[in-house]
Amino acid sequence: MVTKPDKHKGSEEDAEIYGILDKPNIKYVQFGLNQRFGTWYGSNVYFGRVKKTLGFKESNNEHLSRQNCNEKINDNQYWLDTLYVCEYCFKYTDVEAELITHDQLCRYKHKPPGRMVYRSPEYTIRRVKGSKHETFCQCLCLFTKLFLDNKSVYFKVKQFEFYIVYETNSTKPMAFFSKDLYSYHQNNLACILVFPPYQRRKLGTLLIEFSYILSRNQNLVSGPEQPLSPFGLIGYLKFWCYSIVWHLTEGELNAVASVTLNELSEATGFRIPDVIQALKHLKCLSDTEIKLNVVRSWARRNKVSKGFLIKDEYLLLDE
């Protein structure tokens, strides 16, 4: 969602470095025992270099004799009909029976990895360090590549933290974002994905909000890794606009007669270029001022008074 692919997507170089292919090569994902859906993008990172079989099986000299191997698929586009993925730890196989057995034994089915950093009656967010839970984070990144058209890492995860959202009292991950701990620009988000079964629940907005709370906790003005993809920009513009309007109509700036870009940046924690982009999207930025009457009209139409999804009383960042 976040990193925009360049025009050479699908080239041999992209396939070699990032695993990007120009069309899906796995037809379906069986996510846990009860959820099955199609993939959105193609990636070779699950597969070995010599044969179009899962890489760990190629390295173990296993033969491509499984029921879902690509020789058994009528459509030559696909290398694999179904990838079976654990919905708790993201480990994978091409054999349904192996997933069923693993599901009974998965350690994360009963206790997810990482430390709780947010817990509301509805959602819990856990911070998982790539340096501590390397295999879990690598498998998560591999899974992500089937649904994000970007050049994201998938093996070198030690310098990243992953913030994963669960329903409270559930151990099934629903969405996540990653953060590069050594980002030169101090970005607060590198990659974000809401898994297909959990779309349209505002989980993307929840995680974007949380990324800015992390920045606020560090006294940073920050933002996502640039450039944003088209879909990423849509999500961020929606959040930036909402947040700016809230601060101007409900927050500490609601009584001012005029406001500067620096004041908006300080209040929201957004970088000034992001503030400008949002104000232009709101059509409330003139050459000399921010048109507060336009802002207030937008606030009424979009019910800004409801506030934000993340509630400070449920934060566990200082524990």
PDB file of C-alpha atoms in Angstrom:
ATOM      1  CA  MET A   1       0.000   0.000   0.000  1.00  0.00           C
ATOM      2  CA  VAL A   2       2.722   2.429   0.893  1.00  0.00           C
ATOM      3  CA  THR A   3       5.623   2.090  -1.511  1.00  0.00           C
ATOM      4  CA  LYS A   4       4.817   2.909  -5.091  1.00  0.00           C
ATOM      5  CA  PRO A   5       6.197   0.420  -7.639  1.00  0.00           C
ATOM      6  CA  ASP A   6       8.159   1.875 -10.534  1.00  0.00           C
ATOM      7  CA  LYS A   7       7.341   1.454 -14.195  1.00  0.00           C
ATOM      8  CA  HIS A   8       9.672  -1.545 -14.515  1.00  0.00           C
ATOM      9  CA  LYS A   9       7.463  -3.731 -12.327  1.00  0.00           C
ATOM     10  CA  GLY A  10       7.593  -7.324 -13.456  1.00  0.00           C
ATOM     11  CA  SER A  11      11.093  -7.025 -14.911  1.00  0.00           C
ATOM     12  CA  GLU A  12      13.725  -9.668 -14.241  1.00  0.00           C
ATOM     13  CA  GLU A  13      15.473  -7.317 -11.812  1.00  0.00           C
ATOM     14  CA  ASP A  14      12.305  -6.749  -9.785  1.00  0.00           C
ATOM     15  CA  ALA A  15      11.574 -10.468  -9.721  1.00  0.00           C
ATOM     16  CA  GLU A  16      15.107 -11.184  -8.543  1.00  0.00           C
ATOM     17  CA  ILE A  17      15.317  -8.532  -5.816  1.00  0.00           C
ATOM     18  CA  TYR A  18      11.732  -8.058  -4.662  1.00  0.00           C
ATOM     19  CA  GLY A  19       9.892 -11.115  -5.950  1.00  0.00           C
ATOM     20  CA  ILE A  20       7.521  -8.986  -8.064  1.00  0.00           C
ATOM     21  CA  LEU A  21       5.724 -10.669 -10.962  1.00  0.00           C
ATOM     22  CA  ASP A  22       3.378  -9.036 -13.457  1.00  0.00           C
ATOM     23  CA  LYS A  23       0.382 -11.256 -12.616  1.00  0.00           C
ATOM     24  CA  PRO A  24      -0.769 -13.579  -9.807  1.00  0.00           C
ATOM     25  CA  ASN A  25       0.967 -16.957  -9.782  1.00  0.00           C
ATOM     26  CA  ILE A  26      -0.826 -18.494  -6.777  1.00  0.00           C
ATOM     27  CA  LYS A  27      -4.530 -18.903  -7.427  1.00  0.00           C
ATOM     28  CA  TYR A  28      -5.943 -19.199  -3.900  1.00  0.00           C
ATOM     29  CA  VAL A  29      -4.902 -18.818  -0.294  1.00  0.00           C
ATOM     30  CA  GLN A  30      -6.462 -21.056   2.331  1.00  0.00           C
ATOM     31  CA  PHE A  31      -6.036 -18.843   5.398  1.00  0.00           C
ATOM     32  CA  GLY A  32      -6.551 -21.054   8.400  1.00  0.00           C
ATOM     33  CA  LEU A  33      -9.149 -23.795   8.217  1.00  0.00           C
ATOM     34  CA  ASN A  34     -12.173 -21.717   7.237  1.00  0.00           C
ATOM     35  CA  GLN A  35     -11.154 -18.817   4.981  1.00  0.00           C
ATOM     36  CA  ARG A  36     -10.264 -19.091   1.303  1.00  0.00           C
ATOM     37  CA  PHE A  37      -9.721 -16.235  -1.153  1.00  0.00           C
ATOM     38  CA  GLY A  38      -7.845 -15.309  -4.303  1.00  0.00           C
ATOM     39  CA  THR A  39      -4.513 -13.516  -4.401  1.00  0.00           C
ATOM     40  CA  TRP A  40      -4.151  -9.994  -5.785  1.00  0.00           C
ATOM     41  CA  TYR A  41      -0.555  -9.922  -7.034  1.00  0.00           C
ATOM     42  CA  GLY A  42       2.146 -12.285  -8.189  1.00  0.00           C
ATOM     43  CA  SER A  43       5.334 -13.024  -6.290  1.00  0.00           C
ATOM     44  CA  ASN A  44       8.062 -15.611  -6.685  1.00  0.00           C
ATOM     45  CA  VAL A  45       9.342 -15.366  -3.116  1.00  0.00           C
ATOM     46  CA  TYR A  46       7.572 -18.529  -1.960  1.00  0.00           C
ATOM     47  CA  PHE A  47       9.230 -20.593  -4.658  1.00  0.00           C
ATOM     48  CA  GLY A  48      12.624 -22.108  -5.357  1.00  0.00           C
ATOM     49  CA  ARG A  49      14.948 -20.898  -8.092  1.00  0.00           C
ATOM     50  CA  VAL A  50      15.095 -24.072 -10.174  1.00  0.00           C
ATOM     51  CA  LYS A  51      11.529 -25.379 -10.100  1.00  0.00           C
ATOM     52  CA  LYS A  52       8.220 -23.690  -9.500  1.00  0.00           C
ATOM     53  CA  THR A  53       7.770 -25.431  -6.180  1.00  0.00           C
ATOM     54  CA  LEU A  54       7.828 -24.075  -2.647  1.00  0.00           C
ATOM     55  CA  GLY A  55      11.367 -23.058  -1.812  1.00  0.00           C
ATOM     56  CA  PHE A  56      11.713 -24.917   1.475  1.00  0.00           C
ATOM     57  CA  LYS A  57      10.635 -28.139  -0.232  1.00  0.00           C
ATOM     58  CA  GLU A  58      13.101 -27.638  -3.064  1.00  0.00           C
ATOM     59  CA  SER A  59      15.878 -27.130  -0.526  1.00  0.00           C
ATOM     60  CA  ASN A  60      14.811 -30.360   1.196  1.00  0.00           C
ATOM     61  CA  ASN A  61      14.890 -32.209  -2.172  1.00  0.00           C
ATOM     62  CA  GLU A  62      11.167 -32.895  -2.045  1.00  0.00           C
ATOM     63  CA  HIS A  63       9.587 -33.696  -5.383  1.00  0.00           C
ATOM     64  CA  LEU A  64       6.682 -31.838  -6.908  1.00  0.00           C
ATOM     65  CA  SER A  65       4.205 -34.662  -6.461  1.00  0.00           C
ATOM     66  CA  ARG A  66       1.631 -32.936  -4.271  1.00  0.00           C
ATOM     67  CA  GLN A  67      -2.007 -32.698  -5.245  1.00  0.00           C
ATOM     68  CA  ASN A  68      -1.743 -28.924  -5.750  1.00  0.00           C
ATOM     69  CA  CYS A  69       1.462 -28.782  -7.797  1.00  0.00           C
ATOM     70  CA  ASN A  70       1.518 -26.695 -10.961  1.00  0.00           C
ATOM     71  CA  GLU A  71       1.527 -29.727 -13.287  1.00  0.00           C
ATOM     72  CA  LYS A  72      -1.992 -30.467 -12.062  1.00  0.00           C
ATOM     73  CA  ILE A  73      -3.257 -26.947 -12.835  1.00  0.00           C
ATOM     74  CA  ASN A  74      -5.002 -26.378 -16.147  1.00  0.00           C
ATOM     75  CA  ASP A  75      -4.332 -22.623 -16.207  1.00  0.00           C
ATOM     76  CA  ASN A  76      -0.630 -22.163 -17.013  1.00  0.00           C
ATOM     77  CA  GLN A  77      -0.633 -18.744 -15.360  1.00  0.00           C
ATOM     78  CA  TYR A  78      -0.556 -20.297 -11.912  1.00  0.00           C
ATOM     79  CA  TRP A  79       2.391 -22.047 -10.334  1.00  0.00           C
ATOM     80  CA  LEU A  80       0.253 -23.275  -7.448  1.00  0.00           C
ATOM     81  CA  ASP A  81      -3.487 -23.707  -7.065  1.00  0.00           C
ATOM     82  CA  THR A  82      -3.726 -23.266  -3.290  1.00  0.00           C
ATOM     83  CA  LEU A  83      -1.255 -22.033  -0.707  1.00  0.00           C
ATOM     84  CA  TYR A  84      -2.251 -23.136   2.793  1.00  0.00           C
ATOM     85  CA  VAL A  85      -1.304 -20.491   5.370  1.00  0.00           C
ATOM     86  CA  CYS A  86      -1.633 -20.614   9.142  1.00  0.00           C
ATOM     87  CA  GLU A  87      -3.825 -17.716  10.263  1.00  0.00           C
ATOM     88  CA  TYR A  88      -1.862 -17.407  13.515  1.00  0.00           C
ATOM     89  CA  CYS A  89       1.811 -17.560  12.466  1.00  0.00           C
ATOM     90  CA  PHE A  90       1.710 -17.369   8.617  1.00  0.00           C
ATOM     91  CA  LYS A  91       3.703 -20.559   8.104  1.00  0.00           C
ATOM     92  CA  TYR A  92       2.701 -22.182   4.847  1.00  0.00           C
ATOM     93  CA  THR A  93       2.502 -25.391   2.839  1.00  0.00           C
ATOM     94  CA  ASP A  94       0.902 -26.741  -0.327  1.00  0.00           C
ATOM     95  CA  VAL A  95      -0.733 -29.696   1.444  1.00  0.00           C
ATOM     96  CA  GLU A  96      -4.037 -29.256   3.255  1.00  0.00           C
ATOM     97  CA  ALA A  97      -3.388 -32.065   5.742  1.00  0.00           C
ATOM     98  CA  GLU A  98      -0.185 -30.370   6.876  1.00  0.00           C
ATOM     99  CA  LEU A  99      -2.080 -27.159   7.650  1.00  0.00           C
ATOM    100  CA  ILE A 100      -4.706 -29.091   9.622  1.00  0.00           C
ATOM    101  CA  THR A 101      -2.017 -30.771  11.710  1.00  0.00           C
ATOM    102  CA  HIS A 102      -0.120 -27.526  12.230  1.00  0.00           C
ATOM    103  CA  ASP A 103      -3.284 -25.681  13.276  1.00  0.00           C
ATOM    104  CA  GLN A 104      -3.620 -28.001  16.259  1.00  0.00           C
ATOM    105  CA  LEU A 105      -0.026 -27.385  17.348  1.00  0.00           C
ATOM    106  CA  CYS A 106       0.683 -23.741  16.464  1.00  0.00           C
ATOM    107  CA  ARG A 107       2.201 -21.974  19.470  1.00  0.00           C
ATOM    108  CA  TYR A 108       0.650 -18.626  18.517  1.00  0.00           C
ATOM    109  CA  LYS A 109      -2.885 -20.009  18.487  1.00  0.00           C
ATOM    110  CA  HIS A 110      -2.949 -19.601  22.257  1.00  0.00           C
ATOM    111  CA  LYS A 111      -0.506 -16.724  22.812  1.00  0.00           C
ATOM    112  CA  PRO A 112       0.388 -14.256  20.029  1.00  0.00           C
ATOM    113  CA  PRO A 113       3.960 -12.959  19.755  1.00  0.00           C
ATOM    114  CA  GLY A 114       5.136  -9.574  20.945  1.00  0.00           C
ATOM    115  CA  ARG A 115       4.018  -7.128  23.599  1.00  0.00           C
ATOM    116  CA  MET A 116       0.630  -5.486  23.948  1.00  0.00           C
ATOM    117  CA  VAL A 117       0.757  -1.724  23.279  1.00  0.00           C
ATOM    118  CA  TYR A 118      -2.972  -1.021  22.966  1.00  0.00           C
ATOM    119  CA  ARG A 119      -6.005  -2.809  24.352  1.00  0.00           C
ATOM    120  CA  SER A 120      -9.555  -1.547  24.004  1.00  0.00           C
ATOM    121  CA  PRO A 121     -12.745  -3.568  24.451  1.00  0.00           C
ATOM    122  CA  GLU A 122     -12.772  -4.025  20.663  1.00  0.00           C
ATOM    123  CA  TYR A 123      -9.175  -4.231  19.428  1.00  0.00           C
ATOM    124  CA  THR A 124      -5.691  -5.077  20.669  1.00  0.00           C
ATOM    125  CA  ILE A 125      -2.438  -4.012  19.015  1.00  0.00           C
ATOM    126  CA  ARG A 126       0.777  -5.929  19.667  1.00  0.00           C
ATOM    127  CA  ARG A 127       4.325  -4.828  18.867  1.00  0.00           C
ATOM    128  CA  VAL A 128       6.421  -7.638  17.409  1.00  0.00           C
ATOM    129  CA  LYS A 129      10.152  -7.095  16.941  1.00  0.00           C
ATOM    130  CA  GLY A 130      11.671  -8.569  13.815  1.00  0.00           C
ATOM    131  CA  SER A 131      14.908  -9.137  15.696  1.00  0.00           C
ATOM    132  CA  LYS A 132      13.140 -11.302  18.290  1.00  0.00           C
ATOM    133  CA  HIS A 133      10.472 -13.077  16.218  1.00  0.00           C
ATOM    134  CA  GLU A 134      12.318 -13.348  12.921  1.00  0.00           C
ATOM    135  CA  THR A 135      10.544 -16.371  11.427  1.00  0.00           C
ATOM    136  CA  PHE A 136       7.081 -15.031  12.269  1.00  0.00           C
ATOM    137  CA  CYS A 137       7.886 -11.656  10.688  1.00  0.00           C
ATOM    138  CA  GLN A 138       9.448 -13.222   7.593  1.00  0.00           C
ATOM    139  CA  CYS A 139       6.376 -15.391   7.024  1.00  0.00           C
ATOM    140  CA  LEU A 140       4.132 -12.355   7.552  1.00  0.00           C
ATOM    141  CA  CYS A 141       6.107 -10.422   4.918  1.00  0.00           C
ATOM    142  CA  LEU A 142       5.902 -13.306   2.450  1.00  0.00           C
ATOM    143  CA  PHE A 143       2.130 -13.439   2.891  1.00  0.00           C
ATOM    144  CA  THR A 144       1.907  -9.672   2.443  1.00  0.00           C
ATOM    145  CA  LYS A 145       3.509  -9.859  -0.998  1.00  0.00           C
ATOM    146  CA  LEU A 146       0.448 -11.657  -2.356  1.00  0.00           C
ATOM    147  CA  PHE A 147      -1.684  -8.581  -1.595  1.00  0.00           C
ATOM    148  CA  LEU A 148       0.640  -5.581  -1.929  1.00  0.00           C
ATOM    149  CA  ASP A 149       2.086  -4.390  -5.215  1.00  0.00           C
ATOM    150  CA  ASN A 150       5.289  -2.950  -3.794  1.00  0.00           C
ATOM    151  CA  LYS A 151       8.989  -3.456  -3.226  1.00  0.00           C
ATOM    152  CA  SER A 152       8.904  -4.488   0.418  1.00  0.00           C
ATOM    153  CA  VAL A 153      11.443  -6.544   2.324  1.00  0.00           C
ATOM    154  CA  TYR A 154      10.670 -10.141   3.110  1.00  0.00           C
ATOM    155  CA  PHE A 155      13.757 -11.679   4.714  1.00  0.00           C
ATOM    156  CA  LYS A 156      15.777  -8.872   6.329  1.00  0.00           C
ATOM    157  CA  VAL A 157      13.285  -8.049   9.052  1.00  0.00           C
ATOM    158  CA  LYS A 158      15.552  -7.466  12.045  1.00  0.00           C
ATOM    159  CA  GLN A 159      15.523  -3.675  11.694  1.00  0.00           C
ATOM    160  CA  PHE A 160      11.716  -3.547  11.620  1.00  0.00           C
ATOM    161  CA  GLU A 161       8.966  -3.558  14.203  1.00  0.00           C
ATOM    162  CA  PHE A 162       5.533  -4.878  13.292  1.00  0.00           C
ATOM    163  CA  TYR A 163       2.339  -3.571  14.867  1.00  0.00           C
ATOM    164  CA  ILE A 164      -0.392  -6.182  14.512  1.00  0.00           C
ATOM    165  CA  VAL A 165      -4.063  -5.702  15.314  1.00  0.00           C
ATOM    166  CA  TYR A 166      -6.289  -8.425  16.760  1.00  0.00           C
ATOM    167  CA  GLU A 167      -9.816  -8.473  18.019  1.00  0.00           C
ATOM    168  CA  THR A 168      -9.511  -8.296  21.780  1.00  0.00           C
ATOM    169  CA  ASN A 169      -9.560 -11.819  23.246  1.00  0.00           C
ATOM    170  CA  SER A 170      -8.705 -13.307  19.837  1.00  0.00           C
ATOM    171  CA  THR A 171      -5.335 -14.563  18.599  1.00  0.00           C
ATOM    172  CA  LYS A 172      -6.039 -14.149  14.869  1.00  0.00           C
ATOM    173  CA  PRO A 173      -4.111 -11.272  13.218  1.00  0.00           C
ATOM    174  CA  MET A 174      -6.289  -9.023  11.055  1.00  0.00           C
ATOM    175  CA  ALA A 175      -3.953  -6.259   9.854  1.00  0.00           C
ATOM    176  CA  PHE A 176      -0.527  -4.788  10.503  1.00  0.00           C
ATOM    177  CA  PHE A 177       1.952  -2.078   9.702  1.00  0.00           C
ATOM    178  CA  SER A 178       5.725  -2.199   9.822  1.00  0.00           C
ATOM    179  CA  LYS A 179       8.140   0.475  10.962  1.00  0.00           C
ATOM    180  CA  ASP A 180      11.804   0.784   9.994  1.00  0.00           C
ATOM    181  CA  LEU A 181      13.757   1.475  13.179  1.00  0.00           C
ATOM    182  CA  TYR A 182      16.656   2.968  11.219  1.00  0.00           C
ATOM    183  CA  SER A 183      14.707   5.127   8.776  1.00  0.00           C
ATOM    184  CA  TYR A 184      16.859   8.081   7.704  1.00  0.00           C
ATOM    185  CA  HIS A 185      13.756  10.266   7.408  1.00  0.00           C
ATOM    186  CA  GLN A 186      12.272   8.966  10.689  1.00  0.00           C
ATOM    187  CA  ASN A 187       9.219   7.579   8.897  1.00  0.00           C
ATOM    188  CA  ASN A 188       6.563   6.188  11.203  1.00  0.00           C
ATOM    189  CA  LEU A 189       5.282   3.558   8.753  1.00  0.00           C
ATOM    190  CA  ALA A 190       6.912   1.486   6.025  1.00  0.00           C
ATOM    191  CA  CYS A 191       4.192  -0.934   4.924  1.00  0.00           C
ATOM    192  CA  ILE A 192       0.546  -1.503   5.876  1.00  0.00           C
ATOM    193  CA  LEU A 193      -1.964  -4.199   4.983  1.00  0.00           C
ATOM    194  CA  VAL A 194      -5.438  -5.209   6.110  1.00  0.00           C
ATOM    195  CA  PHE A 195      -5.859  -8.904   5.340  1.00  0.00           C
ATOM    196  CA  PRO A 196      -8.640  -9.681   2.823  1.00  0.00           C
ATOM    197  CA  PRO A 197     -11.146 -11.237   5.277  1.00  0.00           C
ATOM    198  CA  TYR A 198     -11.016  -8.133   7.479  1.00  0.00           C
ATOM    199  CA  GLN A 199     -11.434  -5.333   4.948  1.00  0.00           C
ATOM    200  CA  ARG A 200     -13.952  -2.492   5.436  1.00  0.00           C
ATOM    201  CA  ARG A 201     -13.630  -2.420   9.216  1.00  0.00           C
ATOM    202  CA  LYS A 202     -11.559   0.804   9.392  1.00  0.00           C
ATOM    203  CA  LEU A 203      -8.528  -1.176  10.515  1.00  0.00           C
ATOM    204  CA  GLY A 204      -6.276   0.708   8.107  1.00  0.00           C
ATOM    205  CA  THR A 205      -7.328   4.007   9.656  1.00  0.00           C
ATOM    206  CA  LEU A 206      -6.863   2.542  13.131  1.00  0.00           C
ATOM    207  CA  LEU A 207      -3.267   1.590  12.336  1.00  0.00           C
ATOM    208  CA  ILE A 208      -2.446   4.887  10.612  1.00  0.00           C
ATOM    209  CA  GLU A 209      -3.718   6.708  13.699  1.00  0.00           C
ATOM    210  CA  PHE A 210      -1.578   4.507  15.896  1.00  0.00           C
ATOM    211  CA  SER A 211       1.540   5.180  13.806  1.00  0.00           C
ATOM    212  CA  TYR A 212       1.149   8.905  14.499  1.00  0.00           C
ATOM    213  CA  ILE A 213       0.605   8.232  18.193  1.00  0.00           C
ATOM    214  CA  LEU A 214       3.968   6.453  18.227  1.00  0.00           C
ATOM    215  CA  SER A 215       5.526   9.553  16.649  1.00  0.00           C
ATOM    216  CA  ARG A 216       3.790  11.812  19.149  1.00  0.00           C
ATOM    217  CA  ASN A 217       5.138   9.658  21.955  1.00  0.00           C
ATOM    218  CA  GLN A 218       8.645  10.358  20.606  1.00  0.00           C
ATOM    219  CA  ASN A 219       7.952  14.082  20.048  1.00  0.00           C
ATOM    220  CA  LEU A 220       8.397  13.644  16.308  1.00  0.00           C
ATOM    221  CA  VAL A 221       6.686  15.221  13.315  1.00  0.00           C
ATOM    222  CA  SER A 222       6.582  12.262  10.972  1.00  0.00           C
ATOM    223  CA  GLY A 223       4.735  10.378   8.261  1.00  0.00           C
ATOM    224  CA  PRO A 224       4.781   7.285   6.047  1.00  0.00           C
ATOM    225  CA  GLU A 225       7.549   6.186   3.737  1.00  0.00           C
ATOM    226  CA  GLN A 226       7.319   7.988   0.408  1.00  0.00           C
ATOM    227  CA  PRO A 227       6.219   7.849  -2.326  1.00  0.00           C
ATOM    228  CA  LEU A 228       2.756   6.562  -1.521  1.00  0.00           C
ATOM    229  CA  SER A 229       0.977   4.201  -3.869  1.00  0.00           C
ATOM    230  CA  PRO A 230      -2.316   5.447  -5.374  1.00  0.00           C
ATOM    231  CA  PHE A 231      -4.338   3.377  -2.898  1.00  0.00           C
ATOM    232  CA  GLY A 232      -2.075   4.421  -0.051  1.00  0.00           C
ATOM    233  CA  LEU A 233      -2.547   8.079  -0.921  1.00  0.00           C
ATOM    234  CA  ILE A 234      -6.332   7.681  -0.825  1.00  0.00           C
ATOM    235  CA  GLY A 235      -6.186   6.236   2.676  1.00  0.00           C
ATOM    236  CA  TYR A 236      -3.777   8.834   3.974  1.00  0.00           C
ATOM    237  CA  LEU A 237      -5.601  11.791   2.438  1.00  0.00           C
ATOM    238  CA  LYS A 238      -8.773  10.648   4.147  1.00  0.00           C
ATOM    239  CA  PHE A 239      -7.007  10.489   7.508  1.00  0.00           C
ATOM    240  CA  TRP A 240      -5.010  13.709   7.069  1.00  0.00           C
ATOM    241  CA  CYS A 241      -8.121  15.662   6.078  1.00  0.00           C
ATOM    242  CA  TYR A 242     -10.172  14.296   8.961  1.00  0.00           C
ATOM    243  CA  SER A 243      -7.450  14.985  11.514  1.00  0.00           C
ATOM    244  CA  ILE A 244      -6.712  18.521  10.297  1.00  0.00           C
ATOM    245  CA  VAL A 245     -10.393  19.428  10.277  1.00  0.00           C
ATOM    246  CA  TRP A 246     -10.855  17.947  13.764  1.00  0.00           C
ATOM    247  CA  HIS A 247      -8.016  20.047  15.171  1.00  0.00           C
ATOM    248  CA  LEU A 248      -9.467  23.170  13.536  1.00  0.00           C
ATOM    249  CA  THR A 249     -13.042  22.586  14.696  1.00  0.00           C
ATOM    250  CA  GLU A 250     -12.874  20.432  17.833  1.00  0.00           C
ATOM    251  CA  GLY A 251      -9.269  20.597  19.024  1.00  0.00           C
ATOM    252  CA  GLU A 252      -6.927  23.238  20.371  1.00  0.00           C
ATOM    253  CA  LEU A 253      -7.115  25.342  17.188  1.00  0.00           C
ATOM    254  CA  ASN A 254     -10.903  25.674  17.129  1.00  0.00           C
ATOM    255  CA  ALA A 255     -10.958  29.211  18.563  1.00  0.00           C
ATOM    256  CA  VAL A 256      -8.267  30.784  16.380  1.00  0.00           C
ATOM    257  CA  ALA A 257      -9.097  33.351  13.710  1.00  0.00           C
ATOM    258  CA  SER A 258      -6.248  32.186  11.477  1.00  0.00           C
ATOM    259  CA  VAL A 259      -3.704  29.398  11.507  1.00  0.00           C
ATOM    260  CA  THR A 260      -0.292  28.762   9.950  1.00  0.00           C
ATOM    261  CA  LEU A 261       1.054  25.621   8.326  1.00  0.00           C
ATOM    262  CA  ASN A 262       3.590  25.256  11.128  1.00  0.00           C
ATOM    263  CA  GLU A 263       0.834  25.413  13.738  1.00  0.00           C
ATOM    264  CA  LEU A 264      -1.150  22.741  11.911  1.00  0.00           C
ATOM    265  CA  SER A 265       1.935  20.556  11.584  1.00  0.00           C
ATOM    266  CA  GLU A 266       2.693  20.884  15.285  1.00  0.00           C
ATOM    267  CA  ALA A 267      -0.903  20.146  16.312  1.00  0.00           C
ATOM    268  CA  THR A 268      -1.358  17.109  14.065  1.00  0.00           C
ATOM    269  CA  GLY A 269       2.170  15.690  13.964  1.00  0.00           C
ATOM    270  CA  PHE A 270       2.004  15.722  10.139  1.00  0.00           C
ATOM    271  CA  ARG A 271       4.842  16.881   7.930  1.00  0.00           C
ATOM    272  CA  ILE A 272       4.165  20.227   6.258  1.00  0.00           C
ATOM    273  CA  PRO A 273       4.061  18.769   2.692  1.00  0.00           C
ATOM    274  CA  ASP A 274       1.385  16.336   3.895  1.00  0.00           C
ATOM    275  CA  VAL A 275      -0.552  19.180   5.522  1.00  0.00           C
ATOM    276  CA  ILE A 276      -0.441  21.159   2.266  1.00  0.00           C
ATOM    277  CA  GLN A 277      -1.570  18.154   0.228  1.00  0.00           C
ATOM    278  CA  ALA A 278      -4.529  17.599   2.551  1.00  0.00           C
ATOM    279  CA  LEU A 279      -5.542  21.274   2.525  1.00  0.00           C
ATOM    280  CA  LYS A 280      -5.474  21.290  -1.268  1.00  0.00           C
ATOM    281  CA  HIS A 281      -7.619  18.169  -1.285  1.00  0.00           C
ATOM    282  CA  LEU A 282     -10.080  19.956   1.015  1.00  0.00           C
ATOM    283  CA  LYS A 283     -10.010  22.944  -1.372  1.00  0.00           C
ATOM    284  CA  CYS A 284      -9.569  25.304   1.549  1.00  0.00           C
ATOM    285  CA  LEU A 285      -6.082  26.653   0.823  1.00  0.00           C
ATOM    286  CA  SER A 286      -5.772  30.030  -0.862  1.00  0.00           C
ATOM    287  CA  ASP A 287      -2.637  32.015  -1.641  1.00  0.00           C
ATOM    288  CA  THR A 288      -2.864  33.912   1.630  1.00  0.00           C
ATOM    289  CA  GLU A 289      -4.865  31.848   4.121  1.00  0.00           C
ATOM    290  CA  ILE A 290      -6.697  28.680   5.085  1.00  0.00           C
ATOM    291  CA  LYS A 291     -10.422  29.113   4.463  1.00  0.00           C
ATOM    292  CA  LEU A 292     -11.873  28.147   7.831  1.00  0.00           C
ATOM    293  CA  ASN A 293     -15.468  28.434   6.597  1.00  0.00           C
ATOM    294  CA  VAL A 294     -14.766  25.640   4.094  1.00  0.00           C
ATOM    295  CA  VAL A 295     -13.193  23.581   6.878  1.00  0.00           C
ATOM    296  CA  ARG A 296     -16.231  23.952   9.145  1.00  0.00           C
ATOM    297  CA  SER A 297     -18.593  22.986   6.348  1.00  0.00           C
ATOM    298  CA  TRP A 298     -16.529  19.838   5.673  1.00  0.00           C
ATOM    299  CA  ALA A 299     -16.582  19.023   9.391  1.00  0.00           C
ATOM    300  CA  ARG A 300     -20.386  19.068   9.501  1.00  0.00           C
ATOM    301  CA  ARG A 301     -20.734  16.879   6.410  1.00  0.00           C
ATOM    302  CA  ASN A 302     -18.253  14.288   7.670  1.00  0.00           C
ATOM    303  CA  LYS A 303     -19.280  14.183  11.354  1.00  0.00           C
ATOM    304  CA  VAL A 304     -15.824  15.101  12.581  1.00  0.00           C
ATOM    305  CA  SER A 305     -17.068  15.628  16.137  1.00  0.00           C
ATOM    306  CA  LYS A 306     -17.036  11.838  16.629  1.00  0.00           C
ATOM    307  CA  GLY A 307     -13.290  11.982  17.254  1.00  0.00           C
ATOM    308  CA  PHE A 308     -10.695   9.295  16.595  1.00  0.00           C
ATOM    309  CA  LEU A 309     -10.646   5.498  16.680  1.00  0.00           C
ATOM    310  CA  ILE A 310      -7.668   5.194  19.038  1.00  0.00           C
ATOM    311  CA  LYS A 311      -8.522   6.165  22.612  1.00  0.00           C
ATOM    312  CA  ASP A 312      -5.690   7.358  24.839  1.00  0.00           C
ATOM    313  CA  GLU A 313      -7.018   5.543  27.900  1.00  0.00           C
ATOM    314  CA  TYR A 314      -6.305   2.188  26.251  1.00  0.00           C
ATOM    315  CA  LEU A 315      -2.689   2.934  25.315  1.00  0.00           C
ATOM    316  CA  LEU A 316      -0.041   0.761  26.975  1.00  0.00           C
ATOM    317  CA  LEU A 317       3.053   2.419  25.546  1.00  0.00           C
ATOM    318  CA  ASP A 318       4.585   3.355  28.890  1.00  0.00           C
ATOM    319  CA  GLU A 319       4.263  -0.036  30.506  1.00  0.00           C
TER     320      GLU A 319
END
